[in-house]
Coordinates of C-alpha atoms in Angstrom, one line a residue:
Chain A
M1 CA 15.0 -0.8 39.5
N2 CA 16.1 -3.0 36.6
D3 CA 18.6 -1.3 34.3
T4 CA 18.9 -4.1 31.7
P5 CA 17.3 -2.9 28.5
L6 CA 14.5 -5.0 27.1
L7 CA 16.2 -5.3 23.8
Q8 CA 19.9 -4.6 23.1
V9 CA 21.2 -5.1 19.6
S10 CA 25.0 -4.7 19.4
G11 CA 27.2 -4.7 16.4
L12 CA 24.8 -6.7 14.3
V13 CA 26.3 -7.8 11.0
R14 CA 24.6 -9.9 8.4
E15 CA 25.9 -11.0 5.1
Y16 CA 24.4 -12.9 2.3
A17 CA 26.4 -15.0 -0.2
L18 CA 25.9 -14.0 -3.8
P19 CA 26.1 -16.4 -6.8
R20 CA 29.7 -17.4 -7.7
P21 CA 30.9 -15.6 -10.8
H22 CA 32.4 -18.9 -12.0
P23 CA 32.6 -22.3 -10.4
F24 CA 36.0 -21.9 -8.8
A25 CA 35.7 -18.4 -7.5
A26 CA 34.8 -17.7 -3.9
A27 CA 31.1 -16.6 -3.6
P28 CA 31.1 -12.8 -3.2
R29 CA 29.3 -11.6 -0.1
L30 CA 26.9 -8.8 0.2
R31 CA 26.8 -7.1 3.6
V32 CA 23.2 -6.0 4.4
L33 CA 23.7 -5.0 8.0
H34 CA 26.9 -3.1 8.9
G35 CA 27.1 -3.3 12.7
I36 CA 23.7 -2.1 14.0
D37 CA 23.4 -0.9 17.6
L38 CA 19.9 -0.4 19.1
A39 CA 18.4 -0.4 22.6
M40 CA 14.8 -0.4 23.7
A41 CA 13.4 -0.2 27.2
K42 CA 10.1 -1.8 28.4
G43 CA 7.1 -0.1 26.8
D44 CA 9.2 1.7 24.2
S45 CA 8.1 2.3 20.7
L46 CA 10.9 2.4 18.1
A47 CA 10.5 2.7 14.4
I48 CA 13.1 1.4 11.9
V49 CA 12.5 3.3 8.6
G50 CA 14.2 2.8 5.3
E51 CA 13.4 1.9 1.7
S52 CA 13.5 -1.5 0.0
G53 CA 17.0 -3.1 0.4
S54 CA 17.9 -1.0 3.4
G55 CA 18.1 -4.1 5.6
K56 CA 15.1 -3.3 7.8
S57 CA 13.4 -6.7 7.4
T58 CA 16.7 -8.5 7.9
L59 CA 17.1 -6.6 11.1
A60 CA 13.5 -7.5 12.2
R61 CA 14.2 -11.2 11.4
S62 CA 17.4 -11.1 13.4
V63 CA 15.6 -9.6 16.4
L64 CA 13.1 -12.4 16.1
A65 CA 16.0 -14.9 16.0
L66 CA 14.7 -16.2 12.6
E67 CA 18.1 -15.4 11.2
R68 CA 21.5 -15.8 12.7
P69 CA 23.8 -12.8 12.3
D70 CA 27.4 -13.1 11.1
A71 CA 28.6 -11.0 14.0
G72 CA 27.1 -9.1 16.9
S73 CA 24.4 -10.0 19.4
V74 CA 20.7 -9.6 20.2
R75 CA 19.9 -9.5 23.9
L76 CA 16.4 -9.8 25.1
D77 CA 16.1 -8.9 28.8
G78 CA 19.9 -9.6 29.0
M79 CA 19.8 -13.0 27.4
D80 CA 21.8 -13.4 24.2
L81 CA 19.3 -15.0 21.9
F82 CA 22.0 -16.7 19.8
A83 CA 23.8 -18.2 22.7
L84 CA 20.7 -20.0 24.0
S85 CA 20.0 -23.7 23.6
R86 CA 17.0 -24.6 21.4
R87 CA 14.8 -25.1 24.5
E88 CA 15.9 -21.8 26.0
L89 CA 15.2 -20.0 22.8
R90 CA 11.8 -21.6 22.6
A91 CA 11.1 -20.2 26.1
A92 CA 12.4 -16.8 25.1
R93 CA 10.2 -16.6 22.1
R94 CA 7.2 -16.1 24.3
H95 CA 8.5 -12.7 25.0
V96 CA 9.0 -11.5 21.5
Q97 CA 6.4 -12.0 18.9
A98 CA 5.8 -10.7 15.3
V99 CA 3.1 -9.2 13.1
F100 CA 3.8 -9.2 9.4
Q101 CA 2.6 -7.1 6.5
D102 CA 0.3 -9.4 4.6
P103 CA -2.8 -10.4 6.6
Y104 CA -3.8 -12.7 3.8
G105 CA -0.6 -14.7 3.7
S106 CA 0.2 -14.8 7.4
L107 CA -2.9 -16.7 8.5
D108 CA -3.5 -20.4 7.7
P109 CA -6.7 -20.5 5.7
R110 CA -7.6 -24.0 6.9
Q111 CA -7.5 -23.2 10.6
T112 CA -10.1 -21.5 12.7
V113 CA -9.3 -18.2 14.3
F114 CA -9.2 -20.0 17.7
R115 CA -6.5 -22.4 16.5
I116 CA -4.5 -19.6 14.9
V117 CA -4.6 -17.4 17.9
A118 CA -4.0 -20.4 20.3
E119 CA -1.1 -21.7 18.3
P120 CA 1.7 -19.8 20.1
I121 CA 0.3 -21.1 23.5
A122 CA 0.3 -24.6 22.1
A123 CA 3.8 -24.3 20.8
L124 CA 5.5 -22.3 23.5
E125 CA 3.5 -23.0 26.6
P126 CA 2.2 -26.5 25.9
R127 CA 1.4 -27.2 29.5
T128 CA -1.3 -24.6 29.6
A129 CA -4.7 -26.2 30.5
R130 CA -7.4 -26.2 27.9
G131 CA -9.7 -24.0 29.9
E132 CA -7.0 -21.4 30.4
R133 CA -6.2 -21.5 26.6
R134 CA -9.8 -20.8 25.9
D135 CA -10.0 -17.9 28.4
R136 CA -6.8 -16.3 27.1
V137 CA -7.9 -16.5 23.4
A138 CA -11.3 -15.0 24.3
A139 CA -9.6 -12.2 26.3
I140 CA -7.2 -11.3 23.6
L141 CA -9.8 -11.4 20.9
Q142 CA -11.8 -9.0 23.0
A143 CA -8.7 -6.8 23.5
V144 CA -8.1 -6.4 19.8
G145 CA -11.8 -5.6 19.2
L146 CA -13.1 -8.8 17.6
P147 CA -16.3 -10.5 18.7
A148 CA -16.1 -13.7 20.7
A149 CA -17.9 -15.5 17.8
A150 CA -14.8 -14.8 15.6
A151 CA -13.0 -17.7 17.3
E152 CA -15.0 -20.3 15.4
K153 CA -14.7 -18.7 12.0
Y154 CA -12.0 -19.0 9.3
P155 CA -9.7 -16.2 8.0
H156 CA -11.5 -15.8 4.7
E157 CA -14.6 -14.6 6.5
F158 CA -12.8 -11.5 7.6
S159 CA -11.8 -8.2 6.0
G160 CA -8.1 -7.2 5.7
G161 CA -8.3 -5.0 8.8
Q162 CA -9.9 -7.7 10.9
R163 CA -7.3 -10.3 9.7
Q164 CA -4.6 -7.9 10.9
R165 CA -6.4 -7.8 14.3
I166 CA -6.3 -11.7 14.3
A167 CA -2.5 -11.5 13.6
I168 CA -2.1 -9.0 16.4
A169 CA -4.1 -11.2 18.7
R170 CA -1.9 -14.2 17.9
A171 CA 1.2 -12.1 18.6
L172 CA -0.1 -10.9 22.0
V173 CA -1.6 -14.2 23.3
T174 CA 1.7 -15.2 25.0
R175 CA 1.9 -11.8 26.7
P176 CA 5.1 -10.8 25.0
A177 CA 7.2 -7.8 26.2
L178 CA 8.2 -6.9 22.6
V179 CA 6.3 -7.1 19.4
V180 CA 8.1 -6.8 16.1
A181 CA 5.7 -5.4 13.5
D182 CA 7.1 -5.5 9.9
E183 CA 5.0 -3.1 7.8
P184 CA 1.8 -4.1 9.6
V185 CA -0.5 -1.5 8.0
S186 CA 1.0 -1.0 4.5
A187 CA -1.4 -3.4 2.9
L188 CA -4.5 -1.8 4.4
D189 CA -6.8 0.9 3.2
V190 CA -6.5 4.3 5.0
S191 CA -9.6 4.0 7.1
V192 CA -8.7 0.4 8.1
Q193 CA -5.1 1.5 8.7
A194 CA -6.4 4.1 11.2
Q195 CA -8.2 1.4 13.1
V196 CA -5.2 -0.8 13.4
L197 CA -2.8 2.0 14.3
N198 CA -5.2 3.1 17.1
L199 CA -5.4 -0.5 18.3
M200 CA -1.6 -0.7 18.4
L201 CA -1.5 2.6 20.4
D202 CA -4.2 1.4 22.8
L203 CA -2.5 -2.0 23.4
R204 CA 0.8 -0.3 24.2
E205 CA -0.9 1.9 26.8
K206 CA -2.9 -0.9 28.3
L207 CA -0.4 -3.7 28.3
G208 CA 2.9 -1.8 28.5
L209 CA 4.1 -3.5 25.3
A210 CA 7.2 -2.4 23.4
W211 CA 6.8 -2.2 19.6
L212 CA 9.6 -2.4 17.2
F213 CA 7.9 -1.0 14.2
I214 CA 9.4 -1.6 10.7
S215 CA 8.1 0.7 8.1
H216 CA 8.8 2.7 5.0
D217 CA 6.0 5.2 5.8
L218 CA 7.1 8.2 7.8
G219 CA 3.5 9.3 8.2
V220 CA 2.5 6.1 10.0
V221 CA 5.7 6.1 12.0
R222 CA 5.0 9.6 13.3
V223 CA 1.7 8.4 14.7
V224 CA 2.8 5.2 16.5
T225 CA 6.4 5.6 17.6
E226 CA 8.3 7.8 20.0
R227 CA 11.7 7.1 18.6
V228 CA 12.9 6.4 15.1
A229 CA 16.1 5.0 13.5
V230 CA 16.7 5.6 9.8
L231 CA 18.4 2.8 8.0
Q232 CA 20.2 3.2 4.7
H233 CA 22.3 0.5 3.0
G234 CA 22.5 -1.4 6.3
R235 CA 23.6 1.5 8.5
I236 CA 21.7 3.7 10.9
V237 CA 22.3 7.1 9.5
E238 CA 20.1 9.0 12.0
Q239 CA 18.1 8.3 15.1
G240 CA 16.2 10.3 17.7
R241 CA 12.8 11.3 18.9
T242 CA 10.4 10.8 16.0
A243 CA 8.9 14.3 16.2
D244 CA 12.4 15.9 16.2
V245 CA 13.8 13.8 13.3
L246 CA 10.8 14.4 11.1
A247 CA 10.7 18.2 12.0
A248 CA 14.4 18.7 11.4
P249 CA 16.0 15.8 9.6
Q250 CA 19.8 16.1 9.8
H251 CA 21.1 13.4 7.4
P252 CA 20.6 14.0 3.6
Y253 CA 18.9 10.7 3.2
T254 CA 16.3 11.4 6.0
Q255 CA 15.8 14.8 4.4
A256 CA 15.0 13.1 1.1
L257 CA 12.6 10.7 2.7
V258 CA 10.8 13.5 4.5
A259 CA 10.6 15.7 1.4
A260 CA 9.2 12.8 -0.6
M261 CA 6.2 12.2 1.7
P262 CA 3.0 12.9 -0.1
R263 CA 1.2 15.7 1.6
V264 CA -2.3 17.0 1.0
R265 CA -2.1 20.6 0.0
R266 CA -5.0 22.4 1.6
R267 CA -5.5 25.9 0.2
G268 CA -8.7 27.5 1.5
Chain B
M1 CA -13.6 17.7 -25.0
M2 CA -11.4 14.7 -25.5
L3 CA -12.8 12.2 -23.0
R4 CA -16.4 12.4 -21.7
V5 CA -17.7 9.7 -19.4
E6 CA -21.4 9.9 -19.0
D7 CA -23.4 8.1 -16.4
L8 CA -21.1 5.1 -16.5
T9 CA -22.7 2.1 -14.7
V10 CA -21.3 -1.4 -14.4
A11 CA -22.9 -4.6 -13.0
L12 CA -20.9 -7.8 -12.5
P13 CA -22.2 -11.3 -12.1
M14 CA -21.8 -12.5 -8.5
R15 CA -23.5 -15.5 -7.0
G16 CA -25.8 -15.9 -9.9
Q17 CA -27.0 -12.3 -10.1
L18 CA -25.9 -9.1 -11.7
V19 CA -24.7 -6.8 -8.9
P20 CA -24.1 -3.1 -9.5
V21 CA -20.5 -2.2 -8.7
L22 CA -20.4 1.2 -10.4
A23 CA -23.3 3.7 -10.7
G24 CA -23.6 7.0 -12.5
V25 CA -20.0 8.0 -12.9
S26 CA -19.6 11.2 -15.0
F27 CA -16.6 13.4 -15.7
T28 CA -14.7 15.0 -18.5
L29 CA -11.0 15.1 -19.2
D30 CA -9.3 17.3 -21.9
R31 CA -5.9 17.3 -23.3
R32 CA -3.4 18.9 -20.9
D33 CA -5.9 18.1 -18.1
S34 CA -5.5 15.7 -15.3
V35 CA -8.2 13.9 -13.2
G36 CA -7.6 11.8 -10.1
L37 CA -9.9 9.0 -8.9
V38 CA -9.4 8.5 -5.2
G39 CA -11.0 6.0 -2.9
E40 CA -10.5 2.9 -0.8
S41 CA -10.7 -0.8 -2.0
G42 CA -14.1 -1.5 -3.4
S43 CA -14.9 2.2 -4.2
G44 CA -15.0 1.4 -7.9
K45 CA -12.0 3.5 -9.0
S46 CA -10.2 0.7 -10.8
M47 CA -13.5 -0.5 -12.2
T48 CA -14.0 2.9 -13.8
A49 CA -10.6 2.7 -15.5
L50 CA -11.2 -0.8 -16.7
A51 CA -14.6 0.2 -18.1
I52 CA -13.1 3.1 -20.0
M53 CA -10.6 0.8 -21.6
G54 CA -13.1 -1.9 -22.3
L55 CA -11.2 -4.4 -20.1
L56 CA -14.1 -5.5 -17.8
P57 CA -14.3 -9.1 -16.8
P58 CA -16.5 -11.4 -18.9
G59 CA -20.2 -11.2 -18.1
A60 CA -20.0 -7.6 -17.0
R61 CA -22.9 -5.4 -18.1
V62 CA -22.0 -1.8 -18.9
A63 CA -24.3 1.2 -19.5
G64 CA -23.7 4.9 -20.1
R65 CA -21.2 6.3 -22.5
V66 CA -17.4 6.7 -22.8
M67 CA -16.8 9.2 -25.5
L68 CA -13.3 9.6 -26.8
D69 CA -13.1 12.4 -29.3
G70 CA -16.8 11.8 -30.2
R71 CA -16.6 8.0 -30.5
D72 CA -18.4 5.9 -27.9
L73 CA -15.8 3.3 -26.8
L74 CA -18.5 1.2 -25.2
A75 CA -20.1 0.7 -28.6
L76 CA -16.8 -0.2 -30.4
P77 CA -16.2 -3.9 -31.3
E78 CA -13.1 -5.5 -29.7
P79 CA -10.8 -5.2 -32.8
D80 CA -11.4 -1.5 -33.0
L81 CA -10.8 -1.2 -29.2
C82 CA -7.4 -2.9 -29.7
G83 CA -6.5 0.0 -32.0
V84 CA -7.5 2.5 -29.3
R85 CA -5.7 0.8 -26.4
G86 CA -2.0 1.3 -26.5
R87 CA -2.4 3.7 -29.4
R88 CA -4.8 6.4 -28.2
I89 CA -4.9 5.4 -24.5
G90 CA -1.7 4.4 -22.7
M91 CA -2.0 2.3 -19.6
V92 CA 0.2 2.0 -16.5
F93 CA -0.7 -0.4 -13.7
Q94 CA 0.5 -0.9 -10.2
E95 CA 2.7 -3.9 -10.5
P96 CA 5.6 -3.3 -12.8
M97 CA 6.8 -6.9 -12.5
T98 CA 3.5 -8.4 -13.8
A99 CA 2.9 -5.7 -16.4
L100 CA 6.2 -6.6 -18.1
N101 CA 7.0 -9.8 -20.0
P102 CA 10.0 -11.4 -18.2
L103 CA 11.2 -13.1 -21.4
M104 CA 11.4 -9.9 -23.5
S105 CA 14.1 -7.3 -23.3
I106 CA 12.9 -3.9 -22.1
G107 CA 13.8 -2.3 -25.5
A108 CA 11.7 -4.9 -27.3
Q109 CA 8.7 -4.3 -25.0
V110 CA 8.8 -0.5 -25.6
A111 CA 9.2 -1.2 -29.4
E112 CA 6.4 -3.7 -29.6
P113 CA 3.5 -1.1 -29.6
L114 CA 5.4 1.0 -32.1
R115 CA 5.6 -2.0 -34.5
L116 CA 2.0 -3.1 -33.8
H117 CA 0.2 0.2 -33.9
L118 CA 2.4 2.5 -36.0
R119 CA 3.8 -0.2 -38.2
L120 CA 7.4 1.0 -37.8
S121 CA 10.2 -1.1 -39.1
R122 CA 12.3 -3.0 -36.5
A123 CA 15.2 -0.5 -36.8
E124 CA 12.9 2.6 -36.5
A125 CA 11.0 1.1 -33.6
D126 CA 14.2 0.1 -31.8
A127 CA 15.6 3.6 -32.2
R128 CA 12.5 5.3 -31.0
A129 CA 12.2 2.8 -28.1
A130 CA 15.8 3.8 -27.1
R131 CA 14.8 7.5 -27.2
M132 CA 11.7 6.8 -25.0
L133 CA 13.7 4.9 -22.5
D134 CA 16.2 7.8 -22.3
R135 CA 13.3 10.2 -21.8
V136 CA 11.9 8.3 -18.8
G137 CA 15.3 8.3 -17.2
L138 CA 16.8 5.0 -18.4
D139 CA 19.9 6.2 -20.3
P140 CA 20.6 3.5 -22.9
A141 CA 24.4 4.0 -22.3
R142 CA 23.9 3.0 -18.7
I143 CA 20.9 0.7 -18.8
S144 CA 21.0 -1.2 -22.1
P145 CA 17.7 -1.7 -23.9
H146 CA 18.8 -5.4 -24.1
R147 CA 18.4 -5.9 -20.4
Y148 CA 15.5 -7.9 -19.0
P149 CA 13.0 -6.8 -16.4
H150 CA 14.5 -8.9 -13.6
Q151 CA 17.8 -6.9 -13.9
L152 CA 16.0 -3.7 -13.0
S153 CA 14.8 -2.2 -9.7
G154 CA 11.1 -1.7 -9.1
G155 CA 11.3 2.0 -10.0
Q156 CA 13.2 1.3 -13.2
R157 CA 10.7 -1.3 -14.2
Q158 CA 7.8 1.2 -13.7
R159 CA 9.8 3.6 -15.9
V160 CA 9.9 0.9 -18.6
V161 CA 6.1 0.5 -18.3
I162 CA 5.6 4.2 -18.6
A163 CA 7.9 4.3 -21.7
A164 CA 5.9 1.5 -23.3
A165 CA 2.6 3.2 -22.5
L166 CA 3.8 6.5 -24.0
A167 CA 5.6 5.0 -27.0
C168 CA 2.8 5.7 -29.5
G169 CA 2.2 9.2 -28.2
P170 CA -1.3 8.5 -26.7
D171 CA -3.8 11.3 -26.1
L172 CA -4.7 9.8 -22.7
L173 CA -2.7 8.0 -20.1
V174 CA -4.6 5.9 -17.5
A175 CA -2.3 5.2 -14.5
D176 CA -3.8 2.8 -11.9
E177 CA -1.9 3.1 -8.6
P178 CA 1.4 3.6 -10.6
T179 CA 3.5 4.3 -7.6
T180 CA 1.9 2.2 -4.8
A181 CA 4.5 -0.6 -5.1
L182 CA 7.4 1.9 -5.0
D183 CA 9.5 3.4 -2.3
V184 CA 8.6 7.0 -1.3
T185 CA 11.6 8.7 -2.9
V186 CA 11.1 6.7 -6.1
Q187 CA 7.4 7.4 -6.0
A188 CA 8.1 11.1 -5.9
Q189 CA 10.4 10.7 -9.0
V190 CA 7.9 8.7 -10.9
L191 CA 5.0 11.1 -10.2
A192 CA 7.2 14.1 -11.2
L193 CA 8.1 12.2 -14.4
L194 CA 4.4 11.6 -15.2
A195 CA 3.5 15.2 -14.6
D196 CA 6.5 16.3 -16.8
L197 CA 5.6 14.0 -19.6
A198 CA 1.9 15.0 -19.5
A199 CA 2.9 18.7 -19.7
E200 CA 5.4 18.0 -22.5
T201 CA 3.2 15.8 -24.8
G202 CA -0.1 17.5 -23.9
M203 CA -1.8 14.2 -23.1
G204 CA -4.6 13.9 -20.6
L205 CA -3.8 12.0 -17.3
L206 CA -6.3 9.9 -15.5
L207 CA -4.6 8.9 -12.2
I208 CA -6.1 6.3 -9.9
T209 CA -4.9 6.2 -6.3
H210 CA -5.9 5.5 -2.8
D211 CA -3.5 8.2 -1.5
L212 CA -5.0 11.7 -0.9
G213 CA -1.5 13.2 -0.8
V214 CA -0.5 11.8 -4.2
V215 CA -3.7 13.0 -5.8
S216 CA -3.5 16.5 -4.3
Q217 CA 0.0 16.9 -5.6
T218 CA -0.4 15.5 -9.1
V219 CA -3.8 16.3 -10.6
A220 CA -5.9 19.4 -11.3
N221 CA -9.3 17.7 -10.7
V222 CA -10.4 15.0 -8.3
L223 CA -13.2 12.5 -8.0
V224 CA -13.7 11.0 -4.5
M225 CA -15.4 7.6 -4.8
Y226 CA -17.2 5.4 -2.3
A227 CA -19.0 2.1 -2.8
G228 CA -19.2 2.5 -6.6
R229 CA -20.3 6.2 -6.7
V230 CA -18.7 9.5 -7.0
V231 CA -19.4 11.3 -3.7
E232 CA -17.5 14.5 -4.3
Q233 CA -15.8 16.0 -7.4
G234 CA -14.2 19.2 -8.4
P235 CA -11.0 21.1 -8.8
T236 CA -8.4 19.6 -6.5
D237 CA -7.7 22.8 -4.6
S238 CA -11.4 23.5 -4.1
V239 CA -12.1 20.0 -2.9
F240 CA -9.3 19.8 -0.4
G241 CA -9.8 23.4 0.5
G242 CA -13.5 22.9 1.4
M243 CA -14.3 19.2 1.7
A244 CA -18.1 19.0 1.5
H245 CA -18.8 15.3 1.8
P246 CA -18.5 13.7 5.2
Y247 CA -16.7 10.7 3.6
T248 CA -14.0 13.0 2.1
R249 CA -13.5 14.6 5.5
A250 CA -13.4 11.2 7.2
L251 CA -10.9 9.8 4.7
F252 CA -8.7 12.9 5.3
A253 CA -8.9 12.6 9.1
A254 CA -8.0 8.9 8.9
R255 CA -4.6 9.7 7.4
P256 CA -1.7 9.8 9.7
A257 CA -1.7 13.5 10.7
E258 CA 1.3 15.8 10.3
S259 CA 1.0 16.6 14.0
G260 CA 1.5 12.9 14.9
A261 CA -2.0 12.9 16.6
R262 CA -4.0 9.7 16.5
P263 CA -5.8 9.2 13.2
V264 CA -9.6 9.4 13.5
Q265 CA -11.2 6.1 12.7
I266 CA -14.2 5.7 10.4
P267 CA -16.4 3.2 12.2
G268 CA -17.5 0.1 10.4
Q269 CA -16.3 -0.9 6.9
V270 CA -16.9 -0.4 3.2
P271 CA -20.0 -2.4 2.3
D272 CA -19.5 -5.1 -0.3
P273 CA -21.5 -4.8 -3.5
L274 CA -23.9 -7.5 -2.4
H275 CA -24.9 -5.7 0.8
R276 CA -24.9 -2.0 0.0
P277 CA -27.5 -0.1 2.2
P278 CA -30.3 1.7 0.5
G279 CA -29.9 5.5 0.2
C280 CA -26.5 6.9 0.8
A281 CA -24.0 4.0 1.1
F282 CA -21.9 6.0 3.6
A283 CA -24.8 6.8 5.9
P284 CA -24.3 3.9 8.3
R285 CA -20.8 5.1 9.0
C286 CA -21.5 8.8 8.8
S287 CA -21.6 11.0 11.9
R288 CA -23.9 13.5 10.2
A289 CA -26.4 11.0 8.9
E290 CA -30.1 11.9 9.3
P291 CA -33.1 9.6 8.7
D292 CA -33.6 10.9 5.2
C293 CA -30.1 9.6 4.2
G294 CA -31.4 6.1 4.2
Q295 CA -34.2 6.9 1.7
Q296 CA -32.6 7.7 -1.6
A297 CA -29.0 7.8 -2.9
P298 CA -28.1 11.5 -3.2
T299 CA -26.9 12.8 -6.5
L300 CA -24.0 15.2 -7.1
A301 CA -25.3 18.7 -6.2
G302 CA -24.0 22.2 -5.9
G303 CA -23.4 25.0 -8.3
G304 CA -20.2 25.2 -10.2
P305 CA -17.5 22.6 -10.7
H306 CA -17.2 21.5 -7.1
R307 CA -20.1 19.2 -6.2
A308 CA -20.9 16.7 -3.5
A309 CA -23.5 13.9 -3.3
C310 CA -24.7 14.5 0.2
L311 CA -28.0 15.6 1.7
H312 CA -26.2 17.3 4.7
P313 CA -22.9 18.4 3.4
H314 CA -20.3 20.4 5.3
A315 CA -20.4 24.1 4.4
A316 CA -17.3 25.3 2.6
S317 CA -15.0 26.6 5.3

């Protein structure tokens, strides 16, 4: 039995420098994350919810080691991501991948789907043989519900939902243990959103993936995650099982978020 | 009746041919009334709003009638339309950043339509703009009318857009996804503000949204659109209480459920205007489709105000 959590975020602090009020003043600093602690086990699904400016995307970028925190640590399978050498970090990136909000902006329009999906293999596991690359791309395209012929096409030939499937395929091709998804369905139509959410649920069941799901949408969070942490002004103000938090929110901010969810009134 | 849209049909030039994007849209909207257009991308809901305001892209061909207090807007020349837009019809769009001029103070932007349409003096327009900004929740003592859009949050900017849209006291407000770019708590505030202002001024509200929850909480009547046609329309309570069209039900089931259960997917995708199937455009994705669905596009049927365009509708439950 391995007790090391898959992801352990401890005391994470991130500050940004603001413009100097005048040339000789020290730049004031804005603290966007005030000591965040989080843990995820293998196969977990955790949502970070909060509104614009709550720090949720900064947290996501720190977990992806795209931003270095001012204090605190991010451990993946026990390894401190910010204590690793460049080479070690590169190796670690195979295990944590990302899916972003905009399926139009996150795919290079000049590359075929095959190149897009194979890129993480080329970058992170360059010694993979060509045949294996092909097989793995084909397998992952199939797993996300795209036809094999998709590999030779370009992103503009696909709808928004299909593009998000391509982005998910790219994230999964290195067989990561953790996928950080930053608002992966908020740019999609309701029916397409349902397809992508179901795909995420299926992949978690099939591959034992852990999802760190960043969202402002509590309705979506309720469907795809088991646990939720509510972020406000860079602090986690409430966390727990998603069903419990949404049914009986304790913190006033969570209560306001739950109350503001648009609901369809159905009077018979 | 203030606004009467009759058999509105729009075709746009695509790949060298005129392709129908909107077919046979009809509805009415009175003062103190509210209508919601709901649908996914490509359903024609924004196209309907643009056609009403005479803002269709060049080359578009429009048929039908858009009667505003007895005058057909589709027959009006552009200079006359300019006197209608902003004066009789206020408009709020999704992106408050692009709707505002970054180089103009917010007070000046709210005052502009007053000077242009009502010919108020600068001082009068500025005073009235300050009152409008106060009314939409931007207290001039706290948020100066001399500020610029970039100094405001997204929700505050959308309030400025609403203040500018309502400055001339329009009879009709067209709001196209006014809260889609906003946080949920801000969205709730802006929707409540729109409803308050509509009740206070007696204007009609035409709300366009993809969100069934937003529509059910905000408007009295709803039109559900799919592939350029209205598939179901009626009083909001009646439509959501007894959804008759399979697409309305499918759209409802695709939303993240309150129970946290998996959303129910709609197979396939919305057909693009160049490849719409004959007959009912939803038939290829519909679980209730029969052979006759592919023959002829069904028209809105049913007695009373709640009607659905379906040959095999669900019985009201």
